[in-house]
Short mmCIF file of C-alpha atoms in Angstrom, two decimals:
data_model
loop_
_atom_site.label_atom_id
_atom_site.label_comp_id
_atom_site.label_asym_id
_atom_site.label_seq_id
_atom_site.Cartn_x
_atom_site.Cartn_y
_atom_site.Cartn_z
CA UNK A 1 -0.22 -0.12 0.21
CA UNK A 2 1.20 3.46 -0.77
CA UNK A 3 0.75 5.89 2.00
CA UNK A 4 1.04 6.07 5.87
CA UNK A 5 -0.43 3.91 8.35
CA UNK A 6 -3.62 5.33 8.16
CA UNK A 7 -3.73 4.96 4.69
CA UNK A 8 -2.88 1.37 5.06
CA UNK A 9 -5.29 0.50 7.84
CA UNK A 10 -8.08 2.21 5.49
CA UNK A 11 -7.81 -0.15 2.69
CA UNK A 12 -7.53 -3.19 5.05
CA UNK A 13 -10.65 -2.49 7.22
CA UNK A 14 -12.32 -1.79 3.98
CA UNK A 15 -11.18 -5.06 2.52
CA UNK A 16 -12.26 -4.36 -0.91
CA UNK A 17 -8.78 -3.94 -2.82
CA UNK A 18 -10.20 -1.06 -4.66
CA UNK A 19 -7.89 1.27 -6.71
CA UNK A 20 -9.74 4.48 -5.46
CA UNK A 21 -7.49 6.51 -3.27
CA UNK A 22 -7.40 6.22 0.31
CA UNK A 23 -8.52 8.81 2.75
CA UNK A 24 -5.42 9.79 3.96
CA UNK A 25 -5.43 13.38 5.68
CA UNK A 26 -7.06 14.49 8.39
CA UNK A 27 -9.89 16.22 6.63
CA UNK A 28 -10.35 15.03 2.94
CA UNK A 29 -13.69 14.66 1.09
CA UNK A 30 -14.91 12.62 -1.87
CA UNK A 31 -17.47 12.05 -4.27
CA UNK A 32 -18.47 8.59 -5.28
CA UNK A 33 -20.56 7.68 -8.53
CA UNK A 34 -21.90 3.79 -8.35
CA UNK A 35 -20.25 2.66 -11.57
CA UNK A 36 -16.73 3.33 -12.81
CA UNK A 37 -17.97 6.02 -15.48
CA UNK A 38 -19.67 9.44 -14.10
CA UNK A 39 -20.62 10.41 -17.52
CA UNK A 40 -23.25 7.59 -18.11
CA UNK A 41 -24.15 6.57 -14.31
CA UNK A 42 -27.11 8.61 -13.70
CA UNK A 43 -27.34 7.30 -10.20
CA UNK A 44 -27.50 9.37 -7.23
CA UNK A 45 -23.55 11.23 -6.28
CA UNK A 46 -22.45 10.23 -2.49
CA UNK A 47 -19.98 11.66 -1.02
CA UNK A 48 -17.63 11.14 1.88
CA UNK A 49 -16.15 12.57 4.41
CA UNK A 50 -13.14 11.41 7.16
CA UNK A 51 -11.38 12.97 9.50
CA UNK A 52 -10.57 13.71 13.23
CA UNK A 53 -14.05 13.00 15.15
CA UNK A 54 -14.84 16.33 16.47
CA UNK A 55 -14.61 17.93 13.07
CA UNK A 56 -16.40 15.23 11.78
CA UNK A 57 -19.54 15.21 14.55
CA UNK A 58 -20.22 18.97 13.89
CA UNK A 59 -21.26 18.79 10.12
CA UNK A 60 -23.67 15.81 10.85
CA UNK A 61 -27.12 16.44 11.55
CA UNK A 62 -28.41 12.55 10.98
CA UNK A 63 -26.46 9.53 11.64
CA UNK A 64 -26.81 6.35 10.49
CA UNK A 65 -28.19 3.29 12.51
CA UNK A 66 -26.78 -0.29 12.66
CA UNK A 67 -29.58 -1.03 10.87
CA UNK A 68 -28.75 1.35 7.94
CA UNK A 69 -31.69 3.34 8.79
CA UNK A 70 -31.26 7.18 9.06
CA UNK A 71 -32.20 9.50 12.06
CA UNK A 72 -31.97 12.77 13.33
CA UNK A 73 -29.14 13.72 15.41
CA UNK A 74 -29.63 14.08 19.17
CA UNK A 75 -27.51 15.81 21.56
CA UNK A 76 -27.51 12.52 23.66
CA UNK A 77 -26.04 10.76 20.87
CA UNK A 78 -23.29 13.19 19.79
CA UNK A 79 -22.21 12.54 23.51
CA UNK A 80 -22.45 9.29 23.26
CA UNK A 81 -20.13 9.43 20.54
CA UNK A 82 -18.00 11.77 21.97
CA UNK A 83 -17.73 9.36 25.08
CA UNK A 84 -16.94 6.16 22.86
CA UNK A 85 -14.15 8.82 21.16
CA UNK A 86 -12.26 9.79 24.60
CA UNK A 87 -12.64 6.25 25.48
CA UNK A 88 -10.86 5.19 22.63
CA UNK A 89 -8.28 7.94 22.74
CA UNK A 90 -7.54 7.13 26.18
CA UNK A 91 -6.18 3.70 25.49
CA UNK A 92 -3.77 5.54 23.02
CA UNK A 93 -5.88 4.70 19.75
CA UNK A 94 -6.14 6.97 16.84
CA UNK A 95 -9.97 7.41 16.04
CA UNK A 96 -11.01 8.23 12.94
CA UNK A 97 -14.75 9.85 12.35
CA UNK A 98 -16.39 8.92 8.74
CA UNK A 99 -19.44 10.65 7.64
CA UNK A 100 -21.32 10.59 3.95
CA UNK A 101 -24.39 12.13 2.19
CA UNK A 102 -26.20 10.90 -0.63
CA UNK A 103 -27.18 13.99 -3.43
CA UNK A 104 -30.02 13.46 -5.88
CA UNK A 105 -28.89 13.38 -9.58
CA UNK A 106 -31.21 15.65 -10.64
CA UNK A 107 -29.44 18.36 -8.51
CA UNK A 108 -26.14 16.84 -9.17
CA UNK A 109 -25.89 15.28 -12.40
CA UNK A 110 -22.98 14.86 -14.81
CA UNK A 111 -22.46 18.12 -15.82
CA UNK A 112 -22.37 20.31 -12.50
CA UNK A 113 -19.28 22.34 -11.72
CA UNK A 114 -17.90 20.67 -8.37
CA UNK A 115 -16.00 23.71 -6.36
CA UNK A 116 -14.36 24.49 -3.87
CA UNK A 117 -15.76 27.69 -3.80
CA UNK A 118 -13.25 30.07 -4.83
CA UNK A 119 -14.26 30.06 -8.57
CA UNK A 120 -17.43 31.53 -7.36
CA UNK A 121 -15.97 34.22 -4.79
CA UNK A 122 -17.15 31.74 -1.83
CA UNK A 123 -15.06 30.42 0.81
CA UNK A 124 -17.25 27.11 1.47
CA UNK A 125 -17.75 24.39 -1.55
CA UNK A 126 -20.84 23.82 -3.87
CA UNK A 127 -22.11 21.01 -2.52
CA UNK A 128 -23.40 19.26 0.98
CA UNK A 129 -20.12 20.16 3.51
CA UNK A 130 -22.15 20.67 6.96
CA UNK A 131 -20.81 24.23 7.03
CA UNK A 132 -23.79 25.26 8.68
CA UNK A 133 -21.75 26.42 11.43
CA UNK A 134 -19.64 28.48 9.26
CA UNK A 135 -22.64 29.97 7.61
CA UNK A 136 -23.88 31.36 10.62
CA UNK A 137 -20.86 32.87 12.17
CA UNK A 138 -20.64 35.22 8.90
CA UNK A 139 -24.31 36.06 9.19
CA UNK A 140 -24.33 37.16 12.77
CA UNK A 141 -21.00 38.97 11.98
CA UNK A 142 -22.58 40.68 9.15
CA UNK A 143 -25.26 41.70 11.50
CA UNK A 144 -22.70 43.27 13.56
CA UNK A 145 -21.56 45.10 10.74
CA UNK A 146 -18.23 43.04 11.75
CA UNK A 147 -15.82 41.04 8.56
CA UNK A 148 -14.34 37.75 9.31
CA UNK A 149 -11.15 36.77 8.64
CA UNK A 150 -8.97 33.70 8.36
CA UNK A 151 -5.36 32.99 10.04
CA UNK A 152 -2.94 35.08 7.71
CA UNK A 153 -5.66 37.46 8.67
CA UNK A 154 -7.52 37.47 5.23
CA UNK A 155 -10.87 38.48 4.58
CA UNK A 156 -13.39 35.15 4.48
CA UNK A 157 -15.34 35.25 1.52
CA UNK A 158 -19.18 34.32 1.93
CA UNK A 159 -20.12 31.38 2.02
CA UNK A 160 -21.61 29.20 -0.41
CA UNK A 161 -25.33 28.11 1.23
CA UNK A 162 -25.57 24.73 -0.57
CA UNK A 163 -22.44 23.93 1.92
CA UNK A 164 -24.48 24.06 5.08
CA UNK A 165 -26.77 20.94 4.46
CA UNK A 166 -25.79 18.70 6.96
CA UNK A 167 -24.11 14.89 6.98
CA UNK A 168 -24.84 12.01 8.18
CA UNK A 169 -22.69 10.33 10.92
CA UNK A 170 -21.39 7.20 10.14
CA UNK A 171 -19.25 5.57 12.66
CA UNK A 172 -15.59 5.75 14.47
CA UNK A 173 -12.65 3.71 13.25
CA UNK A 174 -9.97 3.44 15.78
CA UNK A 175 -5.95 2.24 14.70
CA UNK A 176 -3.14 0.99 16.47
CA UNK A 177 -0.63 3.04 16.04
CA UNK A 178 2.26 1.43 18.72
CA UNK A 179 5.56 3.22 19.11
CA UNK A 180 8.63 1.88 18.46
CA UNK A 181 10.53 -0.43 21.26
CA UNK A 182 13.46 1.63 20.84
CA UNK A 183 11.72 5.18 21.35
CA UNK A 184 11.24 4.84 25.34
CA UNK A 185 14.61 3.98 26.31
CA UNK A 186 15.61 6.82 24.06
CA UNK A 187 13.46 9.30 25.94
CA UNK A 188 14.71 7.75 28.86
CA UNK A 189 18.53 8.68 27.85
CA UNK A 190 17.22 12.24 26.84
CA UNK A 191 16.23 12.77 30.80
CA UNK A 192 19.28 11.65 32.13
CA UNK A 193 21.24 13.45 29.64
CA UNK A 194 19.22 17.00 30.64
CA UNK A 195 17.32 16.87 27.12
CA UNK A 196 13.86 18.10 27.22
CA UNK A 197 11.35 15.95 25.07
CA UNK A 198 8.00 17.94 23.84
CA UNK A 199 5.35 16.22 22.26
CA UNK A 200 3.67 17.95 18.99
CA UNK A 201 1.08 16.05 17.18
CA UNK A 202 -2.34 16.55 15.46
CA UNK A 203 -3.33 13.66 17.42
CA UNK A 204 -6.72 14.17 19.79
CA UNK A 205 -5.29 14.85 23.45
CA UNK A 206 -6.52 12.12 24.70
CA UNK A 207 -4.56 9.79 22.54
CA UNK A 208 -1.59 12.11 22.63
CA UNK A 209 -1.36 11.64 26.60
CA UNK A 210 -1.81 7.77 26.57
CA UNK A 211 1.06 7.38 23.67
CA UNK A 212 3.28 9.92 25.82
CA UNK A 213 3.39 8.27 29.52
CA UNK A 214 3.84 4.72 27.13
CA UNK A 215 7.04 5.78 25.53
CA UNK A 216 7.78 8.49 28.76
CA UNK A 217 7.20 11.95 27.45
CA UNK A 218 4.79 12.19 30.34
CA UNK A 219 5.32 10.28 33.83
CA UNK A 220 4.00 12.64 36.44
CA UNK A 221 -0.04 13.33 37.05
CA UNK A 222 -1.39 16.44 34.88
CA UNK A 223 -3.47 18.81 36.29
CA UNK A 224 -6.67 17.48 35.76
CA UNK A 225 -5.51 14.03 37.03
CA UNK A 226 -4.72 15.86 40.47
CA UNK A 227 -8.13 17.51 40.34
CA UNK A 228 -10.07 14.15 39.40
CA UNK A 229 -8.09 12.23 42.08
CA UNK A 230 -8.70 15.04 44.93
CA UNK A 231 -12.45 14.22 43.72
CA UNK A 232 -12.60 10.81 43.70
CA UNK A 233 -10.93 10.98 47.04
CA UNK A 234 -13.31 13.61 48.15
CA UNK A 235 -10.29 15.88 49.43
CA UNK A 236 -10.73 19.56 49.62
CA UNK A 237 -7.91 21.87 50.47
CA UNK A 238 -6.23 21.31 53.79
CA UNK A 239 -6.60 17.62 54.35
CA UNK A 240 -4.42 15.05 54.08
CA UNK A 241 -3.62 13.62 51.25
CA UNK A 242 -4.73 16.39 48.98
CA UNK A 243 -2.49 17.56 46.53
CA UNK A 244 -2.58 21.50 44.88
CA UNK A 245 -3.47 20.95 41.00
CA UNK A 246 -0.96 24.01 40.31
CA UNK A 247 1.92 21.86 41.83
CA UNK A 248 1.18 19.72 38.34
CA UNK A 249 4.62 18.99 36.57
CA UNK A 250 2.81 17.65 33.24
CA UNK A 251 0.79 19.26 31.09
CA UNK A 252 -1.39 18.43 27.65
CA UNK A 253 -1.84 21.91 25.62
CA UNK A 254 -4.81 21.52 23.20
CA UNK A 255 -4.20 23.12 19.92
CA UNK A 256 -7.35 25.18 20.70
CA UNK A 257 -6.10 26.53 24.03
CA UNK A 258 -3.04 28.30 22.07
CA UNK A 259 -2.40 31.27 19.71
CA UNK A 260 0.02 33.47 17.91
CA UNK A 261 -1.01 36.64 20.02
CA UNK A 262 -1.37 34.63 23.46
CA UNK A 263 1.00 36.61 26.14
CA UNK A 264 4.24 35.71 26.94
CA UNK A 265 3.34 35.05 30.69
CA UNK A 266 1.22 32.07 29.46
CA UNK A 267 3.98 30.59 27.54
CA UNK A 268 6.35 31.19 30.20
CA UNK A 269 4.18 29.52 32.51
CA UNK A 270 3.22 26.53 29.96
CA UNK A 271 6.75 26.26 28.91
CA UNK A 272 8.20 26.02 32.84
CA UNK A 273 6.65 22.23 33.20
CA UNK A 274 8.98 19.65 32.57
CA UNK A 275 6.45 17.55 30.95
CA UNK A 276 4.67 18.86 28.01
CA UNK A 277 2.65 17.70 25.29
CA UNK A 278 1.23 19.58 22.22
CA UNK A 279 -1.80 18.07 20.62
CA UNK A 280 -4.30 19.01 17.74
CA UNK A 281 -1.77 21.73 16.22
CA UNK A 282 -2.06 23.67 13.39
CA UNK A 283 1.63 24.33 11.24
CA UNK A 284 1.59 28.31 12.74
CA UNK A 285 0.89 26.73 16.28
CA UNK A 286 4.27 24.67 15.69
CA UNK A 287 5.78 27.37 14.42
CA UNK A 288 4.72 29.51 17.42
CA UNK A 289 6.38 26.73 19.55
CA UNK A 290 9.10 26.43 18.32
CA UNK A 291 9.58 30.29 18.92
CA UNK A 292 8.90 30.27 22.48
CA UNK A 293 11.10 27.65 23.13
CA UNK A 294 13.86 29.51 21.53
CA UNK A 295 13.22 32.91 22.90
CA UNK A 296 13.12 31.30 26.47
CA UNK A 297 16.65 30.25 25.93
CA UNK A 298 16.40 26.61 24.65
CA UNK A 299 18.94 24.90 21.61
CA UNK A 300 15.22 23.21 19.63
CA UNK A 301 15.35 20.34 17.40
CA UNK A 302 12.20 19.72 15.77
CA UNK A 303 11.58 16.34 14.22
CA UNK A 304 8.66 16.12 11.05
CA UNK A 305 8.08 14.51 7.94
CA UNK A 306 4.98 16.16 6.37
CA UNK A 307 4.94 19.27 4.24
CA UNK A 308 3.31 21.16 7.34
CA UNK A 309 6.17 20.35 9.10
CA UNK A 310 8.56 22.39 7.15
CA UNK A 311 7.96 25.97 8.67
CA UNK A 312 8.89 24.74 11.89
CA UNK A 313 12.00 22.55 10.85
CA UNK A 314 12.97 26.02 9.07
CA UNK A 315 12.50 27.99 12.53
CA UNK A 316 14.30 25.11 14.40
CA UNK A 317 18.15 25.83 15.41
CA UNK A 318 18.32 21.72 14.50
CA UNK A 319 15.87 20.37 11.92
CA UNK A 320 15.81 16.85 11.30
CA UNK A 321 13.73 15.21 8.52
CA UNK A 322 12.30 11.26 8.07
CA UNK A 323 14.56 10.07 5.28
CA UNK A 324 11.43 7.32 4.57
CA UNK A 325 8.48 9.31 5.49
CA UNK A 326 9.65 12.64 4.86
CA UNK A 327 8.22 14.82 1.89
CA UNK A 328 10.74 16.37 -0.69
CA UNK A 329 9.63 20.14 0.92
CA UNK A 330 10.37 18.80 4.10
CA UNK A 331 13.79 17.61 3.22
CA UNK A 332 15.30 20.48 2.11
CA UNK A 333 13.55 22.80 4.84
CA UNK A 334 15.80 20.31 7.35
CA UNK A 335 19.34 20.55 8.30
CA UNK A 336 19.71 17.31 8.75
CA UNK A 337 17.65 13.93 7.20
CA UNK A 338 16.93 10.83 9.37
CA UNK A 339 17.24 7.93 6.75
CA UNK A 340 15.75 5.25 9.27
CA UNK A 341 12.89 7.12 10.91
CA UNK A 342 13.57 6.35 14.64
CA UNK A 343 13.79 8.82 17.13
CA UNK A 344 16.46 6.80 18.77
CA UNK A 345 18.72 7.65 16.07
CA UNK A 346 18.65 11.42 17.37
CA UNK A 347 19.41 10.61 20.87
CA UNK A 348 22.49 8.15 19.52
CA UNK A 349 23.53 10.70 17.29
CA UNK A 350 23.59 13.09 20.02
CA UNK A 351 25.45 10.88 22.31
CA UNK A 352 27.82 10.66 19.54
CA UNK A 353 28.31 14.41 19.41
CA UNK A 354 29.71 14.52 22.73
CA UNK A 355 31.83 11.46 22.30
CA UNK A 356 33.64 13.49 19.30
CA UNK A 357 33.57 16.64 21.47
CA UNK A 358 35.20 15.04 24.75
CA UNK A 359 37.79 13.33 22.38
CA UNK A 360 38.42 16.46 20.65
CA UNK A 361 39.03 18.18 24.16
CA UNK A 362 41.51 15.20 25.20
CA UNK A 363 43.77 15.85 22.12
CA UNK A 364 43.97 19.30 22.22
CA UNK A 365 44.79 19.20 25.85
CA UNK A 366 47.50 16.37 25.50
CA UNK A 367 48.79 18.81 22.45
CA UNK A 368 49.30 21.66 24.40
CA UNK A 369 50.60 19.66 27.57
CA UNK A 370 53.92 19.12 25.79
CA UNK A 371 54.42 22.94 24.92
CA UNK A 372 55.72 24.34 28.41
CA UNK A 373 58.52 21.31 28.85
CA UNK A 374 59.66 22.13 25.34
CA UNK A 375 59.38 25.83 25.86
CA UNK A 376 60.77 26.66 29.28
CA UNK A 377 64.43 25.40 28.94
CA UNK A 378 64.63 27.00 25.57
CA UNK A 379 63.44 30.51 27.10
CA UNK A 380 66.16 29.69 29.62
CA UNK A 381 68.81 29.49 27.04
CA UNK A 382 68.04 32.56 25.37
CA UNK A 383 67.79 34.70 28.78
CA UNK A 384 69.96 33.20 31.50
CA UNK A 385 72.11 30.97 29.16
CA UNK A 386 71.79 27.86 30.65
CA UNK A 387 72.73 24.32 28.40
CA UNK A 388 69.87 23.84 26.18
CA UNK A 389 69.11 20.39 26.92
CA UNK A 390 66.89 20.07 23.64
CA UNK A 391 68.06 21.62 20.26
CA UNK A 392 65.00 22.81 17.57
CA UNK A 393 65.58 19.69 15.97
CA UNK A 394 65.04 17.69 18.61
CA UNK A 395 61.91 19.37 19.52
CA UNK A 396 60.28 19.23 16.31
CA UNK A 397 61.33 15.23 16.52
CA UNK A 398 59.44 14.87 19.53
CA UNK A 399 56.56 16.84 18.33
CA UNK A 400 56.33 15.16 14.76
CA UNK A 401 57.77 11.96 15.38
CA UNK A 402 56.13 10.96 19.22
CA UNK A 403 53.05 13.05 20.31
CA UNK A 404 51.60 12.82 17.15
CA UNK A 405 50.42 9.36 17.53
CA UNK A 406 49.11 9.32 20.78
CA UNK A 407 47.06 12.50 20.01
CA UNK A 408 45.75 11.27 17.11
CA UNK A 409 44.72 7.92 19.10
CA UNK A 410 42.65 9.94 21.95
CA UNK A 411 39.60 10.54 18.75
CA UNK A 412 38.89 6.49 19.17
CA UNK A 413 38.78 6.86 22.97
CA UNK A 414 35.43 5.05 24.37
CA UNK A 415 32.99 7.42 25.62
CA UNK A 416 32.81 8.13 29.44
CA UNK A 417 30.29 6.37 31.32
CA UNK A 418 28.45 9.31 32.37
CA UNK A 419 28.71 11.04 28.57
CA UNK A 420 24.74 11.25 28.87
CA UNK A 421 24.09 11.66 32.26
CA UNK A 422 25.23 15.26 32.27
CA UNK A 423 23.60 18.28 31.49
CA UNK A 424 24.18 19.92 28.15
CA UNK A 425 26.89 22.15 27.73
CA UNK A 426 26.48 25.89 27.45
CA UNK A 427 27.02 26.97 24.39
CA UNK A 428 27.71 30.43 24.95
CA UNK A 429 30.82 29.32 27.98
CA UNK A 430 31.81 25.89 27.43
CA UNK A 431 33.77 26.12 24.03
CA UNK A 432 36.16 23.24 22.74
CA UNK A 433 39.25 25.57 24.14
CA UNK A 434 38.87 27.08 27.17
CA UNK A 435 40.62 28.80 30.33
CA UNK A 436 40.11 26.02 32.54
CA UNK A 437 41.92 23.47 29.96
CA UNK A 438 44.56 26.17 29.08
CA UNK A 439 45.51 26.19 32.74
CA UNK A 440 45.43 22.00 33.22
CA UNK A 441 47.68 22.01 29.83
CA UNK A 442 50.12 24.58 30.65
CA UNK A 443 50.21 24.99 34.19
CA UNK A 444 49.08 21.92 35.92
CA UNK A 445 49.91 18.94 33.93
CA UNK A 446 52.81 20.76 31.44
#
């Protein structure tokens, strides 16, 4: 199967092996005919939509029962669907929602000009998509004399009236997408090495939270968990065993709670948590997250594989693209390409980088150590006329003949036992050659 794991799972779930393109994006619509040739097919058309359950459910005014009958959507049924989604998401499953709409051939025949609305100066498509909320918002803004704008500040065109017809909810599908076996161990190494791992995902907050606990990105209760525990045990402030929710070390931030114009204080409060997960984030929000992490002084490395990840990869200090699943745009925006798409390889690269830095310092220190014993007698010979123990030729022979091989051998030293237990070095002060190294090489050892 070509595509990601969602496309493969969707085809497997359908089981028909047909050649229709899988609905592989979070929000995608297909219009289907009942026969291969649309020009001769006079049957009704059918719209199919797949996406995040909360985005699908708000577009549906009806739902299909198990016997195939279509009945109106009720608040109770919508709450039941949301509860099912939360239950599956909290178990670490990726949940997709599906809906459909049958379109009469008399109105949407072979000559109908299907459009996303832009050609007609509209902000929504010219066929039913359940955009009744967008239509209501536009009319309410017009009544107030206001203009609605998109995320980029552009004034929105009026929505198409036909897009306001509601859809029929079909059901949910849950996918098991377990993390790789090496990821929990790699995340544990990051903890001991002082590297803060932040999850930024488009998954539902419940799904993201469950996966984060599995791989070790989260290991403490969140504020909501503490509130639920206090409520379950009927604990009030001042009681024995009561935990202050504001003391939570872990936080899960949904994308709808953050925006570009949030105050700095809010971002500082979020980034102060040692365990952070961002869920249901947009490409623009990923860029804002990276910018705020850099603002507080972090050196940020970002991994990604999709086109939407490119701005964040470009903004980060180190952009890491996936070599297998990554798109060409993402690879061009990245500083480094991960050939095996494995997070553990990044941690191995960090360890190798620290080893190279350590070995370079050892080689430099060894080389500088021999300078004082060689230069001091030479200076004494010039100033105090003492016998010169080493001639210029012997000094060159020592430096080029005997010191070079041991200095080069330092590059093949194995890593120290605590190499991944140290905090990251301060790039502003901890250079390759420091005053501490000069003092050690010249005054103590030399």
